[in-house]
Tab-separated table of C-alpha atoms and ligand atoms in Angstrom:
chain	number	residue	atom	x	y	z
A	123	MET	CA	142.476	1.247	89.376
A	124	ARG	CA	142.164	1.270	93.132
A	125	GLN	CA	145.589	0.743	94.565
A	126	ASN	CA	147.226	0.560	97.990
A	127	ILE	CA	149.669	3.455	98.201
A	128	VAL	CA	151.935	4.827	100.898
A	129	ALA	CA	153.612	8.130	100.062
A	130	GLY	CA	156.254	9.828	102.193
A	131	ASN	CA	156.097	13.614	102.100
A	132	TRP	CA	159.488	14.779	103.310
A	133	LYS	CA	158.440	18.454	103.280
A	134	MET	CA	161.403	20.840	103.783
A	135	ASN	CA	163.567	18.217	105.458
A	136	ASN	CA	166.806	16.447	104.472
A	137	ASP	CA	169.724	18.057	102.667
A	138	LEU	CA	171.619	16.125	100.001
A	139	SER	CA	173.649	13.902	102.320
A	140	GLN	CA	170.642	13.234	104.578
A	141	THR	CA	168.632	12.355	101.478
A	142	GLU	CA	171.288	9.873	100.385
A	143	THR	CA	171.458	8.330	103.859
A	144	LEU	CA	167.685	7.897	104.102
A	145	ILE	CA	167.451	6.446	100.593
A	146	THR	CA	170.205	3.937	101.382
A	147	ALA	CA	168.176	2.856	104.409
A	148	LEU	CA	164.925	2.711	102.413
A	149	LYS	CA	166.522	0.501	99.762
A	150	LYS	CA	167.231	-2.157	102.409
A	151	GLN	CA	163.521	-2.458	103.200
A	152	LYS	CA	161.029	-4.763	101.473
A	153	HIS	CA	157.342	-4.362	100.734
A	154	ARG	CA	154.516	-6.350	99.232
A	155	SER	CA	154.101	-5.981	95.498
A	156	ASP	CA	150.492	-4.836	95.937
A	157	VAL	CA	151.568	-1.638	97.721
A	158	GLU	CA	152.898	1.311	95.750
A	159	VAL	CA	155.525	3.316	97.608
A	160	MET	CA	156.389	6.943	96.853
A	161	ILE	CA	158.740	9.436	98.456
A	162	ALA	CA	158.713	13.183	97.906
A	163	PRO	CA	162.090	14.802	98.645
A	164	SER	CA	162.719	18.529	98.138
A	165	PHE	CA	163.267	19.895	94.622
A	166	THR	CA	167.045	20.157	95.067
A	167	ASN	CA	167.327	16.443	95.820
A	168	LEU	CA	164.822	15.041	93.340
A	169	TRP	CA	167.351	14.179	90.668
A	170	ASN	CA	169.731	12.428	93.068
A	171	ALA	CA	166.831	10.564	94.621
A	172	PHE	CA	165.490	9.587	91.224
A	173	GLU	CA	168.889	8.277	90.124
A	174	ALA	CA	169.428	6.392	93.377
A	175	LEU	CA	166.011	4.702	93.136
A	176	ARG	CA	165.921	4.127	89.375
A	177	GLN	CA	166.063	0.317	89.684
A	178	SER	CA	163.882	0.150	92.771
A	179	ASP	CA	160.154	-0.115	93.371
A	180	ILE	CA	160.037	3.243	95.156
A	181	GLU	CA	158.736	6.117	93.029
A	182	VAL	CA	160.234	9.560	93.522
A	183	VAL	CA	157.591	12.293	93.324
A	184	ALA	CA	157.516	16.094	93.658
A	185	GLN	CA	155.886	18.057	96.489
A	186	ASN	CA	154.610	20.891	94.297
A	187	MET	CA	154.894	22.565	90.889
A	188	HIS	CA	153.761	25.689	89.049
A	189	PHE	CA	150.902	25.678	86.558
A	190	ALA	CA	152.737	27.471	83.726
A	191	GLU	CA	154.864	25.631	81.186
A	192	ASN	CA	157.684	28.160	81.621
A	193	GLY	CA	158.236	31.901	81.918
A	194	ALA	CA	158.798	34.695	84.388
A	195	TYR	CA	157.917	32.904	87.631
A	196	THR	CA	161.037	33.338	89.737
A	197	GLY	CA	161.644	30.460	92.095
A	198	GLU	CA	159.103	28.127	90.545
A	199	VAL	CA	159.363	24.703	88.890
A	200	SER	CA	157.254	23.498	85.955
A	201	ALA	CA	155.769	20.136	85.077
A	202	ALA	CA	158.069	19.939	82.056
A	203	MET	CA	161.117	20.425	84.295
A	204	LEU	CA	159.954	17.629	86.575
A	205	LYS	CA	159.232	15.370	83.624
A	206	SER	CA	162.661	16.078	82.150
A	207	ILE	CA	164.336	14.446	85.173
A	208	GLY	CA	161.938	11.492	85.177
A	209	ILE	CA	159.408	12.627	87.777
A	210	GLN	CA	155.921	11.362	86.870
A	211	THR	CA	153.868	12.290	89.916
A	212	VAL	CA	153.293	15.498	91.864
A	213	ILE	CA	151.591	16.227	95.180
A	214	LEU	CA	149.234	19.199	94.843
A	215	GLY	CA	147.032	21.024	97.331
A	216	HIS	CA	148.848	20.111	100.514
A	217	SER	CA	147.411	22.074	103.432
A	218	GLU	CA	150.788	23.725	104.046
A	219	ARG	CA	150.734	25.052	100.466
A	220	ARG	CA	147.176	26.242	100.988
A	221	ALA	CA	147.882	27.857	104.364
A	222	TYR	CA	151.367	29.372	103.920
A	223	PHE	CA	151.422	30.044	100.178
A	224	ASN	CA	147.799	31.046	99.656
A	225	GLU	CA	147.026	28.252	97.233
A	226	ASP	CA	143.295	28.229	96.715
A	227	ASP	CA	140.992	25.915	94.804
A	228	ALA	CA	141.130	27.985	91.597
A	229	LEU	CA	144.928	27.960	91.535
A	230	LEU	CA	144.976	24.254	92.337
A	231	ALA	CA	142.598	23.537	89.461
A	232	LYS	CA	145.159	25.162	87.143
A	233	LYS	CA	147.981	23.139	88.635
A	234	VAL	CA	145.995	19.916	88.274
A	235	ASP	CA	145.288	20.772	84.639
A	236	ALA	CA	148.969	21.474	83.961
A	237	ALA	CA	150.093	18.224	85.564
A	238	LEU	CA	147.536	16.163	83.632
A	239	ALA	CA	148.340	17.965	80.380
A	240	ASN	CA	151.924	16.840	80.915
A	241	ASP	CA	150.828	13.234	81.505
A	242	MET	CA	151.711	13.401	85.159
A	243	ARG	CA	149.890	11.744	87.992
A	244	VAL	CA	148.542	13.938	90.794
A	245	VAL	CA	148.241	13.184	94.485
A	246	PHE	CA	145.579	15.755	95.324
A	247	CYS	CA	145.354	16.770	98.994
A	248	PHE	CA	142.493	18.434	100.827
A	249	GLY	CA	140.938	18.403	104.267
A	250	GLU	CA	139.065	20.515	106.779
A	251	GLU	CA	140.455	22.669	109.568
A	252	LEU	CA	139.645	22.135	113.225
A	253	ALA	CA	137.082	24.957	113.256
A	254	ASP	CA	135.257	23.315	110.333
A	255	ARG	CA	135.037	20.025	112.180
A	256	LYS	CA	133.945	21.660	115.437
A	257	ALA	CA	131.166	23.384	113.500
A	258	GLY	CA	130.158	20.105	111.834
A	259	ASN	CA	131.130	21.456	108.414
A	260	GLU	CA	133.839	18.967	107.528
A	261	GLU	CA	131.901	17.244	104.745
A	262	ALA	CA	130.812	20.525	103.150
A	263	VAL	CA	134.389	21.840	103.185
A	264	VAL	CA	135.851	18.661	101.718
A	265	GLU	CA	133.133	18.467	99.090
A	266	SER	CA	133.769	22.036	97.961
A	267	GLN	CA	137.546	21.526	97.835
A	268	ILE	CA	137.076	18.495	95.590
A	269	LYS	CA	134.415	20.104	93.409
A	270	ASN	CA	136.244	23.389	92.922
A	271	ALA	CA	139.570	21.866	91.966
A	272	LEU	CA	138.562	18.657	90.173
A	273	PHE	CA	134.971	18.639	88.936
A	274	HIS	CA	135.777	20.440	85.699
A	275	LEU	CA	137.709	17.319	84.655
A	276	GLU	CA	136.497	14.566	82.349
A	277	ALA	CA	135.988	11.211	84.041
A	278	SER	CA	138.947	9.794	82.115
A	279	ALA	CA	141.317	12.207	83.908
A	280	PHE	CA	140.737	10.482	87.235
A	281	LYS	CA	142.851	7.487	86.320
A	282	ASN	CA	145.792	9.824	86.913
A	283	ILE	CA	144.557	11.186	90.231
A	284	VAL	CA	145.027	9.856	93.738
A	285	LEU	CA	143.130	11.618	96.515
A	286	ALA	CA	144.632	12.327	99.926
A	287	TYR	CA	142.280	13.331	102.731
A	288	GLU	CA	144.299	15.197	105.325
A	289	PRO	CA	142.367	16.863	108.128
A	290	VAL	CA	144.490	19.918	108.919
A	291	TRP	CA	144.058	19.444	112.661
A	292	ALA	CA	145.779	16.054	112.427
A	293	ILE	CA	148.860	17.088	110.420
A	294	GLY	CA	152.043	17.158	112.449
A	295	THR	CA	150.061	17.468	115.658
A	296	GLY	CA	150.258	13.892	116.888
A	297	GLU	CA	146.480	13.917	116.872
A	298	THR	CA	145.121	11.427	114.339
A	299	ALA	CA	141.617	11.167	113.046
A	300	SER	CA	140.168	8.026	114.558
A	301	PRO	CA	139.964	5.129	112.100
A	302	GLU	CA	136.180	5.641	112.141
A	303	GLN	CA	136.475	9.357	111.357
A	304	ALA	CA	138.826	8.538	108.479
A	305	GLN	CA	136.521	5.796	107.196
A	306	ASP	CA	133.423	8.019	107.383
A	307	MET	CA	135.100	10.797	105.426
A	308	HIS	CA	136.643	8.438	102.849
A	309	LYS	CA	133.235	6.882	102.248
A	310	PHE	CA	131.767	10.360	101.819
A	311	ILE	CA	134.549	11.284	99.354
A	312	ARG	CA	133.959	8.119	97.342
A	313	GLU	CA	130.225	8.868	97.233
A	314	THR	CA	130.892	12.459	96.168
A	315	LEU	CA	132.917	11.142	93.231
A	316	SER	CA	130.326	8.486	92.447
A	317	ASN	CA	127.480	11.002	92.434
A	318	LYS	CA	129.230	13.102	89.842
A	319	TYR	CA	131.000	10.491	87.701
A	320	GLY	CA	129.281	7.182	88.405
A	321	LYS	CA	129.809	4.395	90.894
A	322	ALA	CA	132.599	2.642	89.009
A	323	LEU	CA	134.773	5.735	89.137
A	324	GLY	CA	134.147	6.295	92.855
A	325	ASP	CA	134.804	2.640	93.617
A	326	ASN	CA	138.088	2.750	91.719
A	327	MET	CA	139.542	5.900	93.309
A	328	SER	CA	142.544	5.428	95.561
A	329	ILE	CA	141.951	7.567	98.639
A	330	LEU	CA	144.801	8.028	101.103
A	331	TYR	CA	144.568	9.279	104.660
A	332	GLY	CA	147.165	11.710	106.008
A	333	GLY	CA	147.722	13.249	109.421
A	334	SER	CA	149.978	11.773	112.115
A	335	VAL	CA	150.005	8.259	110.678
A	336	LYS	CA	152.564	6.267	112.683
A	337	PRO	CA	153.609	2.599	112.890
A	338	ALA	CA	151.334	2.251	115.937
A	339	ASN	CA	148.123	3.417	114.250
A	340	ALA	CA	148.623	2.622	110.549
A	341	LYS	CA	147.227	-0.918	110.624
A	342	GLU	CA	143.910	0.087	112.112
A	343	ILE	CA	143.506	3.043	109.743
A	344	PHE	CA	144.476	1.012	106.646
A	345	SER	CA	142.096	-1.785	107.639
A	346	LYS	CA	139.114	0.470	106.962
A	347	PRO	CA	137.373	-0.427	103.717
A	348	ASP	CA	137.567	3.002	102.079
A	349	VAL	CA	141.138	3.816	103.146
A	350	ASP	CA	143.662	2.813	100.481
A	351	GLY	CA	146.831	3.956	102.191
A	352	GLY	CA	148.487	7.023	103.600
A	353	LEU	CA	150.356	10.232	102.989
A	354	ILE	CA	153.002	10.262	105.674
A	355	GLY	CA	154.929	13.288	106.944
A	356	GLY	CA	157.008	12.967	110.115
A	357	ALA	CA	157.156	9.163	110.159
A	358	ALA	CA	158.446	9.111	106.570
A	359	LEU	CA	161.767	10.576	107.732
A	360	ASN	CA	162.794	7.323	109.380
A	361	ALA	CA	163.182	4.245	107.159
A	362	ALA	CA	162.079	1.700	109.751
A	363	ASP	CA	159.017	3.711	110.756
A	364	PHE	CA	158.073	4.419	107.156
A	365	TYR	CA	158.312	0.760	106.200
A	366	ALA	CA	156.403	-0.321	109.282
A	367	ILE	CA	153.612	1.838	107.825
A	368	VAL	CA	154.139	0.584	104.251
A	369	ASN	CA	153.799	-2.963	105.564
A	370	ALA	CA	150.772	-2.237	107.754
A	371	PHE	CA	148.166	-3.337	105.202
B	137	PGA	P1	152.292	14.125	109.378
B	137	PGA	O1	152.126	14.879	107.975
B	137	PGA	O2	152.307	12.652	109.069
B	137	PGA	O3	153.610	14.606	109.933
B	137	PGA	O4	151.111	14.516	110.220
B	137	PGA	C1	151.252	14.395	106.999
B	137	PGA	C2	151.279	15.293	105.800
B	137	PGA	O5	151.408	16.518	105.977
B	137	PGA	O6	151.192	14.828	104.665
């Protein structure tokens, strides 16, 4: 079902005590019951975060995982490991994983399959680079990222997928897509899904925007009809800023 969601991607920030401090601050905040809130701390702090937020309405999610169930993959974490500490949702395909860790569509398809096979929910990220947009190729790039990683799935799998459109040129740069640019791309994404799986599925997809969302611009972006929330990086590291965004619907 289409759902308003705001997810905080902490990236490689916050050690254990900083995690505890930020969670204490987050727990003091309030949000509407029709907005789902997620935070994604680093692997080392997931269990503490999960325990600290067990009774709350903030879901703790992972930033990444490996596609294999287990085995000789030094330094990696499996879906089963995440599930065993209560984590139900994983972010996959973030542009930093694609750019710095060579994660391509084929690898991401395997990760998506592994997460779904373990009954996890996936926040699947994708988005064009600046050169793609300058060349007018942003829709083609986004379409191929979605097709290559997700279009082997049955329609029923999409109930466990949230999409996050994150133009790479807007991540951590302070430069946001304009609300109109976000809306145009979200509409295109919804249509891409509808063309393949039918209108009901496209209409029901939750599609988040990510890339320099801040308290000052969140309301305008979230007011667009095809934007269902945000994936927040920098502004998720401050409780007041994050909740100003959570409450911007
Ligand atoms: P940003 O990051 O909000 O700092 O631009 C967004 C993201 O990478 O998910």
